[in-house]
mmCIF file of C-alpha atoms in Angstrom:
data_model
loop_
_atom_site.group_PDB
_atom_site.id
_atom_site.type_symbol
_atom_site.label_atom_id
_atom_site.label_comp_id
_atom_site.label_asym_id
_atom_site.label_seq_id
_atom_site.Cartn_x
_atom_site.Cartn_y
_atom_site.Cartn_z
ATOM 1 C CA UNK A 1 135.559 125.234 80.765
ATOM 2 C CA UNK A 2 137.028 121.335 81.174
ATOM 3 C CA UNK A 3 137.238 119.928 77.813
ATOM 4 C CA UNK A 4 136.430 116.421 79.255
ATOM 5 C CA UNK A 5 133.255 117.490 80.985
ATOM 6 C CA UNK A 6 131.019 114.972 79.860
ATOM 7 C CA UNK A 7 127.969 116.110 77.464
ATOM 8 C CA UNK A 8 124.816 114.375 78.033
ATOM 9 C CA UNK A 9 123.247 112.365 75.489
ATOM 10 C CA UNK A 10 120.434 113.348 73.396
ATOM 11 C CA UNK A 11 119.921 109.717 72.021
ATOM 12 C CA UNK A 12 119.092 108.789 75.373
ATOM 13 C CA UNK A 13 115.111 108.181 75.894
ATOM 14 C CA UNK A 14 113.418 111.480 77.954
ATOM 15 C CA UNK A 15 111.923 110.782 81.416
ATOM 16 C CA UNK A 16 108.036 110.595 80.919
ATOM 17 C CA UNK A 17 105.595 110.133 83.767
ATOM 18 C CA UNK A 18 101.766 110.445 84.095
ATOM 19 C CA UNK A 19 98.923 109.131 86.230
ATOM 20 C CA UNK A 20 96.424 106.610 84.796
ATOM 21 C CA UNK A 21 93.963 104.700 86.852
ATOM 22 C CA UNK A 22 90.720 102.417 86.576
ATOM 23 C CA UNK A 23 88.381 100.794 89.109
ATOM 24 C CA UNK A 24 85.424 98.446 89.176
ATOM 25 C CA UNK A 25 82.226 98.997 90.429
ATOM 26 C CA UNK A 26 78.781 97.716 90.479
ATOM 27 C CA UNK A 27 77.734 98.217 86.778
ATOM 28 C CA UNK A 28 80.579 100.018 84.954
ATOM 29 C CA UNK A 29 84.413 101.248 84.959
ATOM 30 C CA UNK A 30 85.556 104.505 86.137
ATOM 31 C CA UNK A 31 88.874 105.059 83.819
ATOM 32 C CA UNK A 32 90.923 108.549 85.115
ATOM 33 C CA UNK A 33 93.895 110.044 84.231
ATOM 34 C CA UNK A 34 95.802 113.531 84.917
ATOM 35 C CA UNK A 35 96.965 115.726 81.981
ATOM 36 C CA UNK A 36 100.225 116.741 82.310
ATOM 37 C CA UNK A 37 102.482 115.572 79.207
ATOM 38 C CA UNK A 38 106.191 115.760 80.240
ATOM 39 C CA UNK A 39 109.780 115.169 78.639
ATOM 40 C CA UNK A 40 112.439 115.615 81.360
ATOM 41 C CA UNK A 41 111.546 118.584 83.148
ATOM 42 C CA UNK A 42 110.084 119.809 80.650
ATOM 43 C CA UNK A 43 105.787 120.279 79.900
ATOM 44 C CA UNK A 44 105.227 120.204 76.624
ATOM 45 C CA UNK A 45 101.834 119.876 77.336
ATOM 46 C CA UNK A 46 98.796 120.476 80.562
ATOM 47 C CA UNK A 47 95.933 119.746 78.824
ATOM 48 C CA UNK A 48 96.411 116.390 76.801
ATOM 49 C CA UNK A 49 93.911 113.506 77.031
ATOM 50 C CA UNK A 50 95.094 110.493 77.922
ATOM 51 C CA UNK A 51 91.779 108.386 77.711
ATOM 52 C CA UNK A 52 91.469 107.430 74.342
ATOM 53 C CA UNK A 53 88.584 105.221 72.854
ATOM 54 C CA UNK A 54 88.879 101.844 70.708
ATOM 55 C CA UNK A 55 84.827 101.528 70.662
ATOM 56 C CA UNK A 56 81.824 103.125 71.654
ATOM 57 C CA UNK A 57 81.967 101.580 75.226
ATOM 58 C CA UNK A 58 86.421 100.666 75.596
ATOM 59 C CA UNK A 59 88.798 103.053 76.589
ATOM 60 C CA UNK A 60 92.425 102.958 76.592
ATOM 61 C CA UNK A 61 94.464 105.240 79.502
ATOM 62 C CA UNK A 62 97.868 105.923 77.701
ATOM 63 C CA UNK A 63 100.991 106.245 79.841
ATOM 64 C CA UNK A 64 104.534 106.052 78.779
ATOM 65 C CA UNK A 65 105.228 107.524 75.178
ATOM 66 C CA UNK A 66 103.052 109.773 73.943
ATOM 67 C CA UNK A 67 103.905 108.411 70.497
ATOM 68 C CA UNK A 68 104.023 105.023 70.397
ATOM 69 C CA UNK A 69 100.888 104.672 72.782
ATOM 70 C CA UNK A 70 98.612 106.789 70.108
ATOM 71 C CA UNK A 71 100.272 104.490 67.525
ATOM 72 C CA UNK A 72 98.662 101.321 69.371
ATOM 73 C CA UNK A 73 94.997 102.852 69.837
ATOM 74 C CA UNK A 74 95.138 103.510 66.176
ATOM 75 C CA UNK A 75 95.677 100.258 65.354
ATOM 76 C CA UNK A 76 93.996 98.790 67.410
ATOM 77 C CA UNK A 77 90.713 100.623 66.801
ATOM 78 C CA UNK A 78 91.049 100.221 63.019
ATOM 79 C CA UNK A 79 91.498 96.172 64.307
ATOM 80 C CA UNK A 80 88.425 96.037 66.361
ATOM 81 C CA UNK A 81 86.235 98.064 63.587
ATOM 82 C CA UNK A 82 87.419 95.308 61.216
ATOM 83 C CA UNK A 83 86.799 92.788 63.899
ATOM 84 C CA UNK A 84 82.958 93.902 64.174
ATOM 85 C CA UNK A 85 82.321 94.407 60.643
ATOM 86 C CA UNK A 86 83.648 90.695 59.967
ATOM 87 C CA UNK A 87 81.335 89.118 62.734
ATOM 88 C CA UNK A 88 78.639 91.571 62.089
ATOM 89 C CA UNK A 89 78.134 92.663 65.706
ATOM 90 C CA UNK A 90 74.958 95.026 66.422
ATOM 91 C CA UNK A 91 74.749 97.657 68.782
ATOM 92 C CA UNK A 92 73.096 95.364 71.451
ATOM 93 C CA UNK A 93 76.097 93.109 70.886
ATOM 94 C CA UNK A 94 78.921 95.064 70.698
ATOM 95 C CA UNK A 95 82.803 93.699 70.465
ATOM 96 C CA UNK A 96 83.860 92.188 73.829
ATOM 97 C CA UNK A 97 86.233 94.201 75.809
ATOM 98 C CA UNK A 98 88.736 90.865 76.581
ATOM 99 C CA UNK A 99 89.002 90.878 72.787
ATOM 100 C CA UNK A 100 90.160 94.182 72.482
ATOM 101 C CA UNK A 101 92.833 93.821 75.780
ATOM 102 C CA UNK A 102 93.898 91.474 73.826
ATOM 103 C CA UNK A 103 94.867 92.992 70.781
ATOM 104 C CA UNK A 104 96.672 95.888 72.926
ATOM 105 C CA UNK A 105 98.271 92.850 74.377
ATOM 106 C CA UNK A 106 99.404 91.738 70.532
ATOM 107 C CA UNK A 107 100.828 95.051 69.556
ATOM 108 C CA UNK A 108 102.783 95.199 73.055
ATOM 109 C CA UNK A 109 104.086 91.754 72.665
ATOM 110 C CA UNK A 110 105.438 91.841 69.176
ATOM 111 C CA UNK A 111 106.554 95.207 69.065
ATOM 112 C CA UNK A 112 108.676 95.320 72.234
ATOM 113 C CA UNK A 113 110.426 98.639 71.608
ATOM 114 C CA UNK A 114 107.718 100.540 71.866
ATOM 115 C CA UNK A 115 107.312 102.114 75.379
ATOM 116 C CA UNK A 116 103.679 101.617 76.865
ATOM 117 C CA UNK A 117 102.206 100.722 79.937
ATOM 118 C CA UNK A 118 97.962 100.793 79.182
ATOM 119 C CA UNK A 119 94.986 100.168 80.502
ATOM 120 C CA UNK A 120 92.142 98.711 78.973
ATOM 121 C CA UNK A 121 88.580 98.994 80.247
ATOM 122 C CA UNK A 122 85.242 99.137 79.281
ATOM 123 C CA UNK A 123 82.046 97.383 79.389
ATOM 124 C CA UNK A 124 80.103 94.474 77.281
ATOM 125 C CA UNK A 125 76.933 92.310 78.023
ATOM 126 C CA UNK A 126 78.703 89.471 78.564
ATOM 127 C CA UNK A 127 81.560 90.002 81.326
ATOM 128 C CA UNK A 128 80.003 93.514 81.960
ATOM 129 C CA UNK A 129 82.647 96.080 83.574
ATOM 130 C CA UNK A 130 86.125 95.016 83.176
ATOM 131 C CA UNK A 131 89.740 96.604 83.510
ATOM 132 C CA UNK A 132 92.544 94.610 81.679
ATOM 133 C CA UNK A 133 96.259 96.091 83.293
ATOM 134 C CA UNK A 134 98.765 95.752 80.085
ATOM 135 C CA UNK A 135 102.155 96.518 81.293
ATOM 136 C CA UNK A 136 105.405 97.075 78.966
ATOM 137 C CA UNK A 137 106.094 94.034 77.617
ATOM 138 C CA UNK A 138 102.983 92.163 76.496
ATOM 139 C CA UNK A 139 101.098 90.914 79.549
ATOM 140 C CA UNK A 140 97.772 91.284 79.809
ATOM 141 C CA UNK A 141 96.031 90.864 83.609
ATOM 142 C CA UNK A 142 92.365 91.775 84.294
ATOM 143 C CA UNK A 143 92.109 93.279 88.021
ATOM 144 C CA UNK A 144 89.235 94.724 89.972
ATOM 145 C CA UNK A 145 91.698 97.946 89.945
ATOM 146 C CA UNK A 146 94.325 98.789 88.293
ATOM 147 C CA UNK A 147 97.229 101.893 87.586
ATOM 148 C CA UNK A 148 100.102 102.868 86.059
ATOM 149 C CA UNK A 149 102.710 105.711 85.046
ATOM 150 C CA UNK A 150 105.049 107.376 87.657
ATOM 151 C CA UNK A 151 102.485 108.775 89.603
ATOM 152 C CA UNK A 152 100.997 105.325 90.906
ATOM 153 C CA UNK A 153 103.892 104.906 93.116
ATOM 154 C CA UNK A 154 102.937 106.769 95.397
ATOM 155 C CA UNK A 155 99.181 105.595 95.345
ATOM 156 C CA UNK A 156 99.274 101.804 95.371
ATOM 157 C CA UNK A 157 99.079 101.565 99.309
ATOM 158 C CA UNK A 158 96.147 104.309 99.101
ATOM 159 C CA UNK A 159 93.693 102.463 96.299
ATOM 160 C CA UNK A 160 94.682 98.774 98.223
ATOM 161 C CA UNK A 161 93.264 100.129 101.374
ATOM 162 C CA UNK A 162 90.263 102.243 100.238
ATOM 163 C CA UNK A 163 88.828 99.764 97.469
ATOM 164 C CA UNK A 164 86.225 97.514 98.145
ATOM 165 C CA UNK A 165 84.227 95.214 95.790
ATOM 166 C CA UNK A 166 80.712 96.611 95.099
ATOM 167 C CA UNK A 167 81.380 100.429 94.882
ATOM 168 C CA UNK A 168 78.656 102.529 94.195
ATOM 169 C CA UNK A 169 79.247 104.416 90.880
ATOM 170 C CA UNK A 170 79.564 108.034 93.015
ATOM 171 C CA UNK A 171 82.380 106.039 94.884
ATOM 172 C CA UNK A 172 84.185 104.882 91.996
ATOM 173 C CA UNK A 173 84.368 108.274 90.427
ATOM 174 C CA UNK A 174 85.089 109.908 94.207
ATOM 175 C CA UNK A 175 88.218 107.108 94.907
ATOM 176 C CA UNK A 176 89.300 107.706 90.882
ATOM 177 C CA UNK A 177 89.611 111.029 91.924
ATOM 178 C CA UNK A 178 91.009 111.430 94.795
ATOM 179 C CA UNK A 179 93.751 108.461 93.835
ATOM 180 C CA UNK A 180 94.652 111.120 90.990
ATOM 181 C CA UNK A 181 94.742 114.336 93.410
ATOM 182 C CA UNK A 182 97.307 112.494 95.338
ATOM 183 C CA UNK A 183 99.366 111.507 92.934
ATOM 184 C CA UNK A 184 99.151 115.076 91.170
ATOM 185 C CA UNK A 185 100.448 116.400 94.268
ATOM 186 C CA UNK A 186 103.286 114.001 94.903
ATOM 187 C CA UNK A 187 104.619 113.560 91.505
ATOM 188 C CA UNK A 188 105.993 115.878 89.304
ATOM 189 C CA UNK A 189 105.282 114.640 86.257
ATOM 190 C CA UNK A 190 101.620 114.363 87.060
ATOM 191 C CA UNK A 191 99.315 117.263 87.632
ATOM 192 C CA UNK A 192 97.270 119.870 85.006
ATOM 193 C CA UNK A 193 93.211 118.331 85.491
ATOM 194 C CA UNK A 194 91.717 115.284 86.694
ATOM 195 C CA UNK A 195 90.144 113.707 83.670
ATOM 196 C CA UNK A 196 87.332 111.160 84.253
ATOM 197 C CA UNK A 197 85.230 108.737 82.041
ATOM 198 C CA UNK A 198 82.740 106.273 83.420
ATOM 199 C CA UNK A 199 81.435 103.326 81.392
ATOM 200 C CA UNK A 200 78.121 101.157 82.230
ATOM 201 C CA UNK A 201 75.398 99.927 80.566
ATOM 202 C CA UNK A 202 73.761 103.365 79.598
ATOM 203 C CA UNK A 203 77.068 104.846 78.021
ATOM 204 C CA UNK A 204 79.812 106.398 78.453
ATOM 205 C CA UNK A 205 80.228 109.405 80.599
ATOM 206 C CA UNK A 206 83.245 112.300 80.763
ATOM 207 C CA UNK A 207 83.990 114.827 83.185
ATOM 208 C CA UNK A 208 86.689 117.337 83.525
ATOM 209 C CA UNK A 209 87.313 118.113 87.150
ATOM 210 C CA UNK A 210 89.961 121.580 87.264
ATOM 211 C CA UNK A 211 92.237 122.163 90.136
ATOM 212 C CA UNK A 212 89.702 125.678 90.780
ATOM 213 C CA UNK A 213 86.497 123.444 90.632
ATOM 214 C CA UNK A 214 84.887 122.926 94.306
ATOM 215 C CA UNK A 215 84.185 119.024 93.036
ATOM 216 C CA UNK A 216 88.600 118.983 92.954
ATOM 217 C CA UNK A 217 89.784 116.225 96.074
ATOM 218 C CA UNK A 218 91.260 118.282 98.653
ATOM 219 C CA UNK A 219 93.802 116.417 99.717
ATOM 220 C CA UNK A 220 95.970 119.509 101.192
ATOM 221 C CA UNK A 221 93.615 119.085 104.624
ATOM 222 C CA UNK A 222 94.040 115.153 104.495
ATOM 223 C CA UNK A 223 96.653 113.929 103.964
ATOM 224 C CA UNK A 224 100.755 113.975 105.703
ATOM 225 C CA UNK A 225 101.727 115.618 102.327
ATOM 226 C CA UNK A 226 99.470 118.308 102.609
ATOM 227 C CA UNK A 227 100.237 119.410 106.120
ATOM 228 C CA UNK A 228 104.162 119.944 104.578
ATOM 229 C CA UNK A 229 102.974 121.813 101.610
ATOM 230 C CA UNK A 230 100.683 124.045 104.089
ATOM 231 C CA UNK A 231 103.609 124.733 106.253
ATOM 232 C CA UNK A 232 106.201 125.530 103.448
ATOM 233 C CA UNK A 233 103.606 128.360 102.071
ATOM 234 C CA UNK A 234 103.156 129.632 105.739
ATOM 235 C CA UNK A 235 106.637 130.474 105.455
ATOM 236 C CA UNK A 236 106.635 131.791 101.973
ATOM 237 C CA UNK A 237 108.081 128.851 100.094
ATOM 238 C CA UNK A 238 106.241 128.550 96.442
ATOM 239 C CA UNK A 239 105.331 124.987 95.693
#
């Protein structure tokens, strides 16, 4: 064994990746993510939700660390409960969603070692749907679409060519979807189930969509990708 063989850190930060996306449409937010929780190479976990609410109708999608990214919800939820209370908001008149993108824009900002790329979206009377992109760093940008994690590199092109303003609500959940399929099956750090929560007026909606389901995107007959991965198990390769 050579003596000087160099030992890899373990102070070094792990390699995390995930999916996270959220889209616009005509009376709500669709908010998805995947559920695959990775350090390295390593799944610690398949089944972890990464949509996490601050209020009855705003949802944060968590990429990054698992850790620090819970510790920011929390706070900010306990902020925007106090926020309420304070103003005495009503159920007809609940917190705006700007309001709380903006405090996940405060924690970012002044606590720049954490590592956290989120999204914020959610719906209110006044601006109705709304998804607020907060990057690492403390920026805070409301798009018409939005993702993040290591999956949405290979998706950008996809959701910049199939959006379109005034998406029916089926649409919005269908190009959430299939955004996330294709990222699941590009990325390694992404996969496990396509989690999906859809925000309007009425409520708030979930749905679990499992890679056995007949509702899962099947992107192995559409897409380039697909064609390789059917061609590698024609000759016996596992992928």
């Amino acid at each position: 064994m050579d003596s000087q063989a160099t030992v890899p850190s373990t102070s070094a930060a792990p390699h995390t990746g995930t999916t996270i996306v959220a889209v616009e449409y005509d009376g709500g937010v669709v908010l998805g993510a995947d559920s695959r929780v990775s350090t390295g190479t390593y799944v610690s976990n398949r089944a972890s939700d990464k949509i996490t609410p601050l209020s009855e109708s705003i949802y944060l999608l968590r990429s990054g660390s698992a850790a620090d990214t819970q510790a920011v919800s929390d706070y900010v939820r306990y902020f925007a409960e106090q926020h309420e209370q304070q103003l005495q908001y009503s159920p007809d008149e609940p917190v705006k969603v700007q309001t709380v993108a903006n405090l996940v824009k405060m924690m970012n900002y002044q606590n720049k070692h954490l590592v956290g790329a989120m999204i914020v979206a959610g719906w209110d009377p006044v601006e109705k749907g709304q998804v607020y992109g907060c990057p690492i760093g403390g920026t805070i940008v409301r798009e018409k679409w939005t993702i993040d994690g290591s999956g949405s590199t290979f998706i950008w092109g996809y959701l910049d060519s199939q959006f379109k303003d005034g998406l029916s609500r089926q649409e919005a959940e269908n190009l959430v979807a299939h955004a996330l399929a294709l990222a699941m099956a590009k990325d390694g750090s992404s996969g496990g189930v396509i989690r999906l929560v859809t925000i309007n007026e009425a409520g708030t909606t979930r749905r679990m969509i499992h890679e056995n389901d007949d509702s899962f995107p099947n992107v192995g007959r559409d897409t380039y990708f697909g064609q390789q991965l059917e061609m590698l198990q024609t000759y016996g390769v596992r992928v």
